[in-house]
Coordinates of N, CA, C and O in Angstrom, one line a residue:
M1 N 82.7 105.4 78.3 CA 84.0 105.8 77.5 C 84.7 104.3 77.7 O 85.6 104.0 76.1
R2 N 84.9 104.2 78.6 CA 85.7 102.9 78.0 C 85.4 102.0 76.9 O 86.3 100.7 76.4
W3 N 84.4 101.4 76.9 CA 83.8 100.3 75.1 C 84.0 101.4 74.6 O 84.6 100.7 73.3
R4 N 84.1 102.6 74.0 CA 84.7 103.5 72.5 C 86.1 103.0 72.8 O 86.7 103.0 71.8
L5 N 86.9 103.3 73.8 CA 88.6 102.5 73.7 C 88.8 101.6 73.5 O 89.6 101.1 73.0
L6 N 87.9 100.4 74.0 CA 88.2 99.1 73.5 C 87.6 98.8 72.5 O 88.2 98.1 71.6
V7 N 86.5 99.2 72.0 CA 86.1 99.1 70.2 C 86.8 99.9 69.3 O 87.4 98.9 68.1
L8 N 87.8 100.6 69.7 CA 88.7 101.1 69.1 C 90.6 100.6 69.1 O 90.8 100.3 67.7
L9 N 90.7 100.2 70.3 CA 91.6 99.4 70.2 C 91.2 97.6 69.4 O 92.3 96.9 68.4
L10 N 90.3 97.4 69.4 CA 89.9 96.1 69.0 C 90.1 96.4 67.0 O 90.7 95.2 66.0
A11 N 89.2 97.5 66.7 CA 89.5 97.7 65.6 C 90.8 97.9 65.2 O 90.9 97.3 63.6
A12 N 91.3 98.6 65.3 CA 93.0 99.0 65.4 C 93.6 97.5 65.4 O 94.7 97.4 64.5
L13 N 93.6 96.5 65.8 CA 94.3 94.9 65.6 C 94.2 94.5 64.9 O 95.0 94.0 64.1
V14 N 92.2 94.5 64.4 CA 91.7 93.7 63.6 C 92.5 94.7 62.3 O 93.4 93.6 60.9
L15 N 92.9 95.5 61.8 CA 93.4 96.2 60.9 C 95.0 96.5 60.6 O 95.2 96.1 59.5
S16 N 95.5 96.3 61.5 CA 97.4 95.8 61.2 C 97.3 94.6 61.5 O 98.3 94.4 60.5
G17 N 95.8 93.6 61.0 CA 96.4 92.2 60.4 C 96.2 92.4 59.2 O 96.5 91.1 58.7
C18 N 95.8 93.1 59.0 CA 95.2 93.0 57.3 C 96.0 94.1 56.8 O 95.5 94.8 55.5
R19 N 96.9 94.0 56.8 CA 97.8 94.8 55.6 C 97.8 95.0 54.0 O 97.6 93.4 53.9
T20 N 98.0 95.6 53.3 CA 98.3 95.6 51.8 C 99.7 95.5 51.3 O 99.4 95.0 49.9
D21 N 100.4 95.7 51.9 CA 101.8 95.7 51.4 C 102.4 94.0 51.0 O 103.2 94.2 50.0
G22 N 101.8 93.1 51.5 CA 102.1 91.3 50.6 C 103.1 91.4 51.7 O 103.4 90.3 51.2
S23 N 103.4 91.9 52.7 CA 104.9 91.3 53.0 C 104.1 90.5 54.0 O 103.2 90.6 54.6
D24 N 105.1 89.4 53.9 CA 104.8 88.5 55.1 C 103.6 87.5 55.0 O 103.1 86.7 55.4
G25 N 103.2 87.8 53.5 CA 101.6 87.0 53.4 C 101.7 85.7 52.7 O 103.0 85.7 52.2
P26 N 101.3 84.6 52.8 CA 100.9 83.4 52.5 C 101.4 83.7 50.5 O 100.8 84.6 50.4
G27 N 102.2 83.0 50.0 CA 102.3 82.7 48.9 C 102.9 83.9 48.0 O 103.0 84.1 46.7
K28 N 103.5 84.8 48.9 CA 104.2 85.7 48.3 C 105.6 85.4 48.6 O 106.4 85.4 49.4
A29 N 106.4 85.4 47.0 CA 107.2 85.3 46.6 C 108.9 86.7 47.3 O 108.2 87.5 47.2
D30 N 109.8 86.2 48.2 CA 110.9 86.7 48.5 C 111.7 87.1 47.4 O 112.7 87.3 48.1
Y31 N 111.5 86.4 46.4 CA 112.3 86.6 45.1 C 111.5 86.7 43.8 O 110.5 86.4 44.0
T32 N 112.6 87.0 43.0 CA 111.5 87.2 41.1 C 111.5 85.7 41.0 O 112.6 84.7 39.9
P33 N 110.4 84.6 41.0 CA 110.2 83.7 39.9 C 110.8 84.0 39.0 O 110.7 84.5 37.9
V34 N 111.4 82.3 38.0 CA 112.1 82.1 36.9 C 111.0 82.3 36.0 O 109.8 81.4 36.8
P35 N 110.3 83.2 35.3 CA 109.4 83.1 34.3 C 108.9 81.4 33.8 O 109.5 81.2 33.7
D36 N 107.5 80.7 33.8 CA 107.4 79.4 33.4 C 107.7 79.2 32.2 O 108.9 77.9 32.2
D37 N 107.8 79.7 30.9 CA 108.6 79.5 29.8 C 109.8 79.0 29.9 O 110.3 78.1 28.8
T38 N 110.5 79.8 30.8 CA 112.0 79.5 30.9 C 112.0 78.6 31.5 O 112.9 77.5 30.9
L39 N 111.1 78.5 32.5 CA 111.4 77.1 33.3 C 111.2 75.6 32.3 O 112.2 74.9 32.5
F40 N 110.2 76.4 31.7 CA 109.9 74.5 30.7 C 111.4 74.2 29.7 O 111.1 72.9 29.7
S41 N 111.7 75.4 29.5 CA 112.7 75.0 28.0 C 114.2 74.2 29.1 O 114.7 74.1 28.3
Q42 N 114.2 74.8 30.0 CA 115.1 74.5 30.6 C 114.8 73.3 31.2 O 115.8 72.3 30.5
V43 N 113.6 72.8 31.4 CA 113.5 70.7 31.7 C 113.4 70.5 30.2 O 113.8 69.2 30.1
A44 N 112.9 71.2 29.2 CA 112.9 70.2 27.3 C 114.8 70.1 27.2 O 114.3 69.5 26.6
A45 N 115.6 71.4 27.5 CA 116.9 70.9 27.8 C 117.8 69.6 27.9 O 118.8 69.9 27.7
L46 N 117.2 69.6 29.3 CA 118.2 68.4 30.2 C 118.1 67.1 29.5 O 117.7 66.9 28.9
P47 N 119.4 67.1 30.2 CA 120.1 65.5 29.4 C 119.5 64.4 29.8 O 119.0 64.3 30.6
G48 N 119.0 63.8 28.7 CA 117.8 62.8 29.1 C 116.6 62.4 28.9 O 115.6 61.9 28.9
V49 N 116.0 64.0 29.0 CA 114.3 64.8 28.2 C 114.5 64.5 26.7 O 115.2 65.2 25.8
E50 N 113.6 63.6 26.2 CA 113.0 63.3 24.6 C 111.9 64.6 24.6 O 112.2 65.1 23.6
R51 N 111.1 64.9 25.2 CA 109.9 65.6 25.5 C 109.6 66.2 27.0 O 109.4 65.7 27.3
A52 N 108.9 67.5 26.3 CA 108.4 68.0 27.5 C 107.2 69.3 27.6 O 107.3 69.9 27.3
E53 N 106.4 68.6 27.9 CA 104.8 69.5 27.8 C 104.8 69.5 29.1 O 103.8 69.0 29.9
L54 N 104.9 71.0 29.6 CA 104.9 71.3 30.7 C 104.3 72.6 31.0 O 103.6 72.9 29.7
S55 N 103.1 72.6 31.8 CA 102.4 74.0 32.1 C 101.8 74.1 33.5 O 102.5 73.5 35.1
Y56 N 101.4 75.5 33.8 CA 101.0 76.0 34.9 C 99.3 75.6 35.4 O 98.7 76.4 34.5
N57 N 98.8 74.9 36.2 CA 97.3 75.2 36.5 C 97.4 76.3 37.8 O 97.6 75.6 38.5
D58 N 96.7 77.3 38.3 CA 96.1 77.8 39.0 C 94.4 78.1 39.5 O 94.2 78.6 39.9
A59 N 93.7 77.3 38.4 CA 92.6 76.9 39.1 C 92.0 75.8 40.3 O 92.7 74.7 40.4
F60 N 91.3 76.7 41.3 CA 91.1 76.8 42.2 C 91.1 74.8 42.5 O 89.8 74.4 41.6
P61 N 91.2 74.2 43.2 CA 91.7 74.2 43.8 C 93.7 73.8 44.2 O 94.3 73.8 44.4
D62 N 93.9 73.9 42.4 CA 95.4 73.4 42.8 C 96.0 74.7 42.6 O 96.0 75.9 42.0
N63 N 97.1 74.3 42.2 CA 98.1 75.2 42.2 C 99.5 74.3 41.7 O 100.5 74.4 43.2
A64 N 100.1 74.3 40.7 CA 100.7 73.5 40.4 C 101.4 73.7 39.1 O 100.7 74.1 37.8
Y65 N 102.7 73.1 39.0 CA 103.0 72.5 37.6 C 102.8 71.0 37.6 O 103.1 70.4 38.4
G66 N 102.6 71.1 36.6 CA 102.3 69.4 36.0 C 102.3 69.3 34.4 O 102.5 70.2 33.7
G67 N 102.3 68.4 33.6 CA 102.5 67.6 32.5 C 103.1 66.6 32.4 O 103.2 65.6 32.9
R68 N 103.4 66.3 30.6 CA 104.3 65.0 30.7 C 105.6 65.2 30.5 O 105.8 66.0 29.9
V69 N 106.5 64.1 30.8 CA 107.8 64.1 30.2 C 108.0 63.1 29.5 O 107.9 61.7 30.3
T70 N 108.7 62.4 28.7 CA 109.4 61.2 27.9 C 110.5 61.8 28.4 O 111.1 62.3 27.4
L71 N 111.6 60.7 28.7 CA 113.0 60.8 28.8 C 113.5 59.7 28.3 O 113.2 58.3 27.5
S72 N 115.1 59.9 27.9 CA 115.4 59.1 26.5 C 116.0 57.6 27.8 O 115.5 57.1 28.3
P73 N 115.3 56.3 26.7 CA 116.4 55.3 27.3 C 117.1 55.1 28.0 O 117.7 54.0 28.9
D74 N 118.1 55.7 27.3 CA 119.3 55.7 28.3 C 119.6 56.6 29.6 O 120.8 56.6 30.5
A75 N 118.3 57.5 29.8 CA 118.6 58.4 30.7 C 118.3 57.9 32.4 O 117.6 56.4 32.4
D76 N 119.1 58.0 33.4 CA 119.3 57.7 34.9 C 117.5 58.9 34.7 O 118.0 59.0 35.3
A77 N 116.4 57.6 34.9 CA 115.1 58.2 35.4 C 115.2 58.9 36.7 O 114.4 60.4 36.7
Q78 N 116.2 58.6 37.4 CA 116.0 59.7 38.8 C 116.1 60.7 39.0 O 115.8 61.3 39.5
Q79 N 117.4 60.7 38.4 CA 118.1 61.9 38.5 C 117.8 62.7 37.8 O 117.7 64.2 38.0
T80 N 117.1 62.4 36.5 CA 115.9 63.4 35.9 C 115.4 63.7 36.8 O 115.0 65.0 36.2
L81 N 114.5 62.9 36.8 CA 113.4 63.6 37.4 C 113.3 64.5 38.8 O 112.6 65.2 39.1
D82 N 114.6 64.2 39.4 CA 114.8 65.1 40.6 C 115.5 66.0 40.0 O 115.3 67.5 40.7
T83 N 116.2 66.1 39.1 CA 116.6 67.7 38.3 C 115.1 68.7 38.1 O 115.1 69.6 37.8
I84 N 114.5 68.2 37.4 CA 113.1 68.4 36.9 C 112.5 69.4 37.6 O 112.2 70.9 37.8
N85 N 112.5 68.5 39.1 CA 112.0 69.2 40.0 C 112.8 70.3 40.7 O 112.1 71.6 41.3
A86 N 113.9 69.7 41.6 CA 114.8 71.5 41.5 C 114.6 72.6 40.7 O 114.6 73.7 41.4
T87 N 114.8 72.0 38.9 CA 114.4 73.6 38.6 C 112.9 74.2 38.3 O 113.0 75.4 38.4
L88 N 111.9 73.1 38.7 CA 111.4 73.9 38.6 C 110.5 74.7 40.2 O 110.0 75.5 40.4
R89 N 111.4 74.1 41.3 CA 111.4 74.6 42.1 C 111.9 76.8 42.4 O 112.2 76.6 43.4
Q90 N 112.8 76.7 41.0 CA 113.0 78.1 40.8 C 111.9 79.3 40.4 O 111.8 80.0 40.3
G91 N 110.8 78.0 40.0 CA 109.0 78.7 39.3 C 108.4 79.5 41.0 O 109.2 80.7 41.8
R92 N 107.2 79.8 40.1 CA 106.1 80.4 41.4 C 106.3 79.7 42.8 O 106.4 78.5 42.9
P93 N 106.2 80.8 43.7 CA 106.2 80.2 45.1 C 104.8 79.0 45.7 O 103.9 79.1 45.0
D94 N 104.8 78.5 46.2 CA 104.3 77.3 47.0 C 103.0 76.4 46.0 O 102.4 76.8 46.1
V95 N 103.8 76.0 45.1 CA 103.6 75.1 44.1 C 103.4 73.8 44.5 O 104.9 73.0 44.7
D96 N 102.6 73.3 43.8 CA 102.9 71.3 43.9 C 103.4 70.9 42.9 O 102.9 71.6 41.9
M97 N 103.7 69.5 42.1 CA 104.1 69.3 41.1 C 103.3 68.2 40.6 O 103.6 67.4 41.0
T98 N 102.5 67.9 39.5 CA 102.3 66.8 39.0 C 103.0 66.2 37.5 O 102.0 66.0 36.8
I99 N 104.4 65.8 37.7 CA 104.8 65.6 36.4 C 104.6 64.1 36.3 O 105.0 63.4 37.1
Q100 N 104.3 63.9 35.1 CA 104.1 62.3 34.4 C 105.1 62.0 34.0 O 105.0 62.7 33.0
A101 N 105.8 61.0 34.2 CA 107.2 60.6 33.7 C 106.9 59.2 32.8 O 106.6 58.8 33.2
Q102 N 107.5 59.0 31.7 CA 107.5 58.4 30.7 C 108.8 58.0 30.3 O 109.5 58.7 29.6
Q103 N 109.8 56.5 30.7 CA 110.7 55.9 29.4 C 110.4 54.5 29.4 O 110.1 53.6 30.2
G104 N 110.8 54.5 28.0 CA 110.8 53.6 27.3 C 109.2 52.6 27.5 O 108.6 51.7 27.9
G105 N 108.1 53.5 27.2 CA 106.8 53.4 27.2 C 106.1 52.8 28.6 O 105.3 52.6 28.3
K106 N 106.9 52.8 29.8 CA 106.5 52.6 31.5 C 106.6 53.9 32.1 O 107.6 54.9 32.0
A107 N 105.6 53.8 32.7 CA 105.6 55.6 33.5 C 106.4 54.9 34.9 O 106.8 54.1 35.6
V108 N 107.4 56.6 35.1 CA 108.1 55.9 36.1 C 108.0 57.0 37.1 O 107.5 58.4 36.6
R109 N 108.3 57.1 38.0 CA 108.1 58.3 39.5 C 109.5 58.5 40.4 O 110.1 57.5 40.2
L110 N 109.8 59.9 40.4 CA 110.7 59.9 41.3 C 110.7 59.1 42.9 O 110.2 59.6 43.8
E111 N 111.7 58.4 43.2 CA 111.3 57.3 44.5 C 111.7 58.4 45.5 O 111.7 57.8 46.9
A112 N 112.6 59.5 45.9 CA 112.6 59.9 46.9 C 112.2 60.8 47.2 O 112.2 61.0 48.7
I113 N 110.4 60.9 46.7 CA 109.6 61.9 47.3 C 108.5 60.8 47.3 O 107.8 60.7 46.1
K114 N 107.9 60.3 48.4 CA 106.9 59.4 48.1 C 105.4 60.1 48.2 O 105.2 61.0 49.0
G115 N 105.0 59.1 47.6 CA 104.0 60.1 47.7 C 103.6 61.4 46.7 O 104.1 61.3 45.9
P116 N 102.6 61.9 46.7 CA 102.1 63.5 46.2 C 103.4 64.2 46.0 O 103.5 64.3 47.3
T117 N 103.8 64.9 45.5 CA 104.6 65.9 45.2 C 104.7 67.5 46.0 O 103.5 68.6 44.7
T118 N 103.8 67.1 47.1 CA 103.7 68.8 48.2 C 104.2 69.7 48.0 O 105.3 69.0 48.2
R119 N 103.9 70.6 48.6 CA 104.5 71.6 48.7 C 105.4 71.3 50.1 O 106.6 71.7 50.4
I120 N 105.0 70.6 51.2 CA 105.6 69.9 52.3 C 106.4 69.1 52.0 O 108.1 69.2 52.1
A121 N 106.3 68.0 50.9 CA 107.3 67.1 50.5 C 108.7 67.7 49.9 O 109.4 67.4 49.7
L122 N 108.5 68.5 48.8 CA 109.0 69.1 47.9 C 109.9 70.3 48.9 O 111.1 69.8 48.6
E123 N 109.6 71.1 50.0 CA 110.2 72.0 50.5 C 111.4 70.4 51.6 O 112.8 71.1 51.6
K124 N 110.8 69.6 51.8 CA 111.6 68.5 52.9 C 112.5 68.0 52.1 O 114.1 68.0 52.2
R125 N 112.8 68.2 50.5 CA 113.7 67.4 49.8 C 114.7 68.7 49.1 O 115.6 68.3 49.2
Y126 N 113.9 69.8 48.3 CA 114.9 70.5 47.8 C 114.9 71.9 48.8 O 115.8 72.9 48.3
G127 N 114.6 72.2 49.7 CA 114.6 73.0 50.3 C 113.8 74.1 50.2 O 113.2 74.3 49.3
P128 N 114.0 75.3 50.9 CA 113.1 76.0 50.9 C 113.2 77.3 49.5 O 114.5 76.8 48.8
Q129 N 112.0 77.9 48.5 CA 112.2 78.3 47.7 C 113.2 79.6 48.0 O 112.8 80.2 48.8
P130 N 113.9 79.6 46.3 CA 113.7 79.3 45.2 C 114.2 78.4 44.7 O 114.3 77.6 44.0
G131 N 115.8 78.0 45.0 CA 116.5 77.2 44.9 C 117.6 77.3 43.9 O 117.1 78.4 43.7
D132 N 118.5 76.6 43.3 CA 119.3 77.0 42.7 C 119.0 75.8 41.0 O 120.0 75.5 40.6
G133 N 117.6 74.7 41.4 CA 117.8 74.3 40.0 C 119.0 73.1 40.1 O 118.7 72.0 39.3
T134 N 118.8 73.1 41.2 CA 120.5 71.7 41.6 C 119.6 70.7 43.1 O 119.8 71.3 43.7
P135 N 119.4 69.5 42.7 CA 118.9 68.1 43.5 C 119.9 68.0 44.4 O 120.9 68.5 44.3
P136 N 119.1 67.4 45.0 CA 120.3 67.3 46.6 C 120.5 65.8 46.7 O 120.7 65.4 45.3
T137 N 122.2 66.3 47.3 CA 122.9 64.8 47.2 C 122.8 63.7 48.1 O 122.3 64.1 49.2
D138 N 122.0 62.4 47.7 CA 122.1 61.7 48.7 C 123.3 60.4 48.9 O 123.8 60.6 48.2

């Protein structure tokens, strides 16, 4: 009898950890993400952005916004890239960002985030999602 009780108790514990309502699950947004097309249009319309070719890649193992952005010669590259990342933080939850930027034919990168722009680095810089599209003040 004790074995049956133990098996039932273990089964109940295992099943209680397998909820299907999506609450508290990883990758589950507790907000409504701004649609990708809207975000990409917002980025393309930012001051200092001449051209933006962005997309979302969900092919395993990627979960990232990526693409190329051409900055105008007179743009503050760091401010513009910071604003691009902050804007994209309003989108899909827990994504990386691999945005390649060029200005005057040279590659530029956001100096505020060292190394790859992973979820951890993005959250450290911009705070938890969804963000409001405004980069932090330094």
